[in-house]
Amino acid sequence: TMPSIFSYLSAEVDWCEGNFERSPIIAEYYNTVNGTTLFSLLLLAPLNFLVWEGAGVGNTLPLFPAGIFSVYFHMTLSYVGQLLDELSILWTLAAAYSFWYPRVYFPRFIKSRKQFFWLSGVTTVICTLMSFIKPAFNAYMLNCIAFHLLYLMWRELKKCNDKRVHRMAAVMVVWWVLAISSWIGDRWLCWLWQAINFPYFHSFWHVLIAMSLLYFCPLVIYFDVTYEMPSFKPKLSYWPSDSWPVVVPYIALEEPHKQC
């Protein structure tokens, strides 16, 4: 008989870490713990968007469900947990594309942001329905979307002469490369990590991708300002101070002036 979609270990994906080795109720202990870390770091990523909303511009990015569902998925390895984890990321990306995708890159048949909303929504619904057919392919598809985002970032950086922006983008890419390397390594080299008794690279992915997002979100806002509020000068800053070893990047608006 078909296992319940809410049952433990009913997911199509099982990561390299051994199941129930450190807890009778948590399938993947370190993936779950670092999923909590992911959730904690994602609480910081939307700060820029929340401030933006308070200023009357922009929209908040719904990152929180991705962290919550990641914890649930790795705790249970259930089919429902897998879908919630992957679809929360898909819908977060869809929201990001809908609100912040630059108009200059719209397809020629799209004439307004509203039409682009509909295009993004229909595409996301189709991808959501397809994910129920073969959920295991979702993660690969989502990682491929990252290459398109990096391509867009590269095109924007070519038009920007702010060295702080370029440095932040470089840091973001470094974190992302480390994250995707950990994800791929866990999937393709599991036999090696199990042989040396160190099957924890997917747990590293959680922290590394969250760090990448901490830098990616301010960059999205920076370029959004250059398109939507060209009379202002966005400035990349760090909280609590540029000199601190651990910082949270954010965007500040200075006197009217176009930087990029």
Coordinates of N, CA and C in Angstrom, one line a residue, residues 1 3 29 45 53 81 95 116 118 127-128 133 138 151 157 170 176 194 209 244 247:
T1 N 0.8 -1.2 0.0 CA 0.0 0.0 0.0 C 0.9 1.2 0.0
P3 N 2.4 4.5 1.3 CA 2.6 5.1 2.6 C 1.9 6.5 2.7
Y29 N 19.3 14.8 12.1 CA 19.5 15.6 13.2 C 20.3 16.9 12.8
A45 N 17.5 38.5 6.6 CA 17.5 38.8 5.2 C 16.4 39.8 4.8
E53 N 9.2 48.6 3.0 CA 7.8 48.7 3.1 C 7.3 49.8 4.0
G81 N 6.5 17.1 3.6 CA 7.6 18.0 4.0 C 8.5 18.4 2.8
A95 N 7.8 35.2 -6.3 CA 7.4 36.6 -5.7 C 8.5 37.6 -6.0
F116 N 3.3 40.9 -16.3 CA 4.4 40.1 -15.8 C 4.0 39.3 -14.6
W118 N 1.1 38.1 -14.0 CA 0.3 37.0 -14.5 C 1.2 35.9 -15.1
C127 N 4.6 24.9 -12.7 CA 5.7 24.2 -12.1 C 5.3 23.5 -10.8
T128 N 4.3 24.1 -10.1 CA 3.9 23.5 -8.8 C 3.1 22.2 -9.1
I133 N 4.4 15.4 -9.8 CA 4.7 14.3 -10.6 C 6.0 13.7 -10.2
N138 N 12.7 18.8 -8.4 CA 12.5 20.2 -8.1 C 13.7 20.9 -7.6
Y151 N 23.3 35.5 -13.8 CA 23.5 36.2 -15.1 C 22.9 37.6 -15.0
L157 N 25.9 44.5 -12.9 CA 27.2 45.0 -12.4 C 28.0 45.6 -13.5
A170 N 30.7 40.0 -5.1 CA 31.7 39.0 -5.1 C 31.6 38.1 -3.8
W176 N 27.6 31.6 -2.4 CA 26.8 30.7 -3.2 C 27.6 29.5 -3.8
Q194 N 30.3 9.1 3.6 CA 29.9 8.0 4.6 C 31.2 7.2 4.9
I209 N 23.9 28.9 2.1 CA 22.9 29.6 1.2 C 22.2 30.8 1.9
W244 N 33.2 45.6 11.8 CA 32.9 44.4 12.6 C 33.2 43.2 11.7
V247 N 28.7 41.0 10.1 CA 27.9 42.2 9.8 C 26.6 41.7 9.0

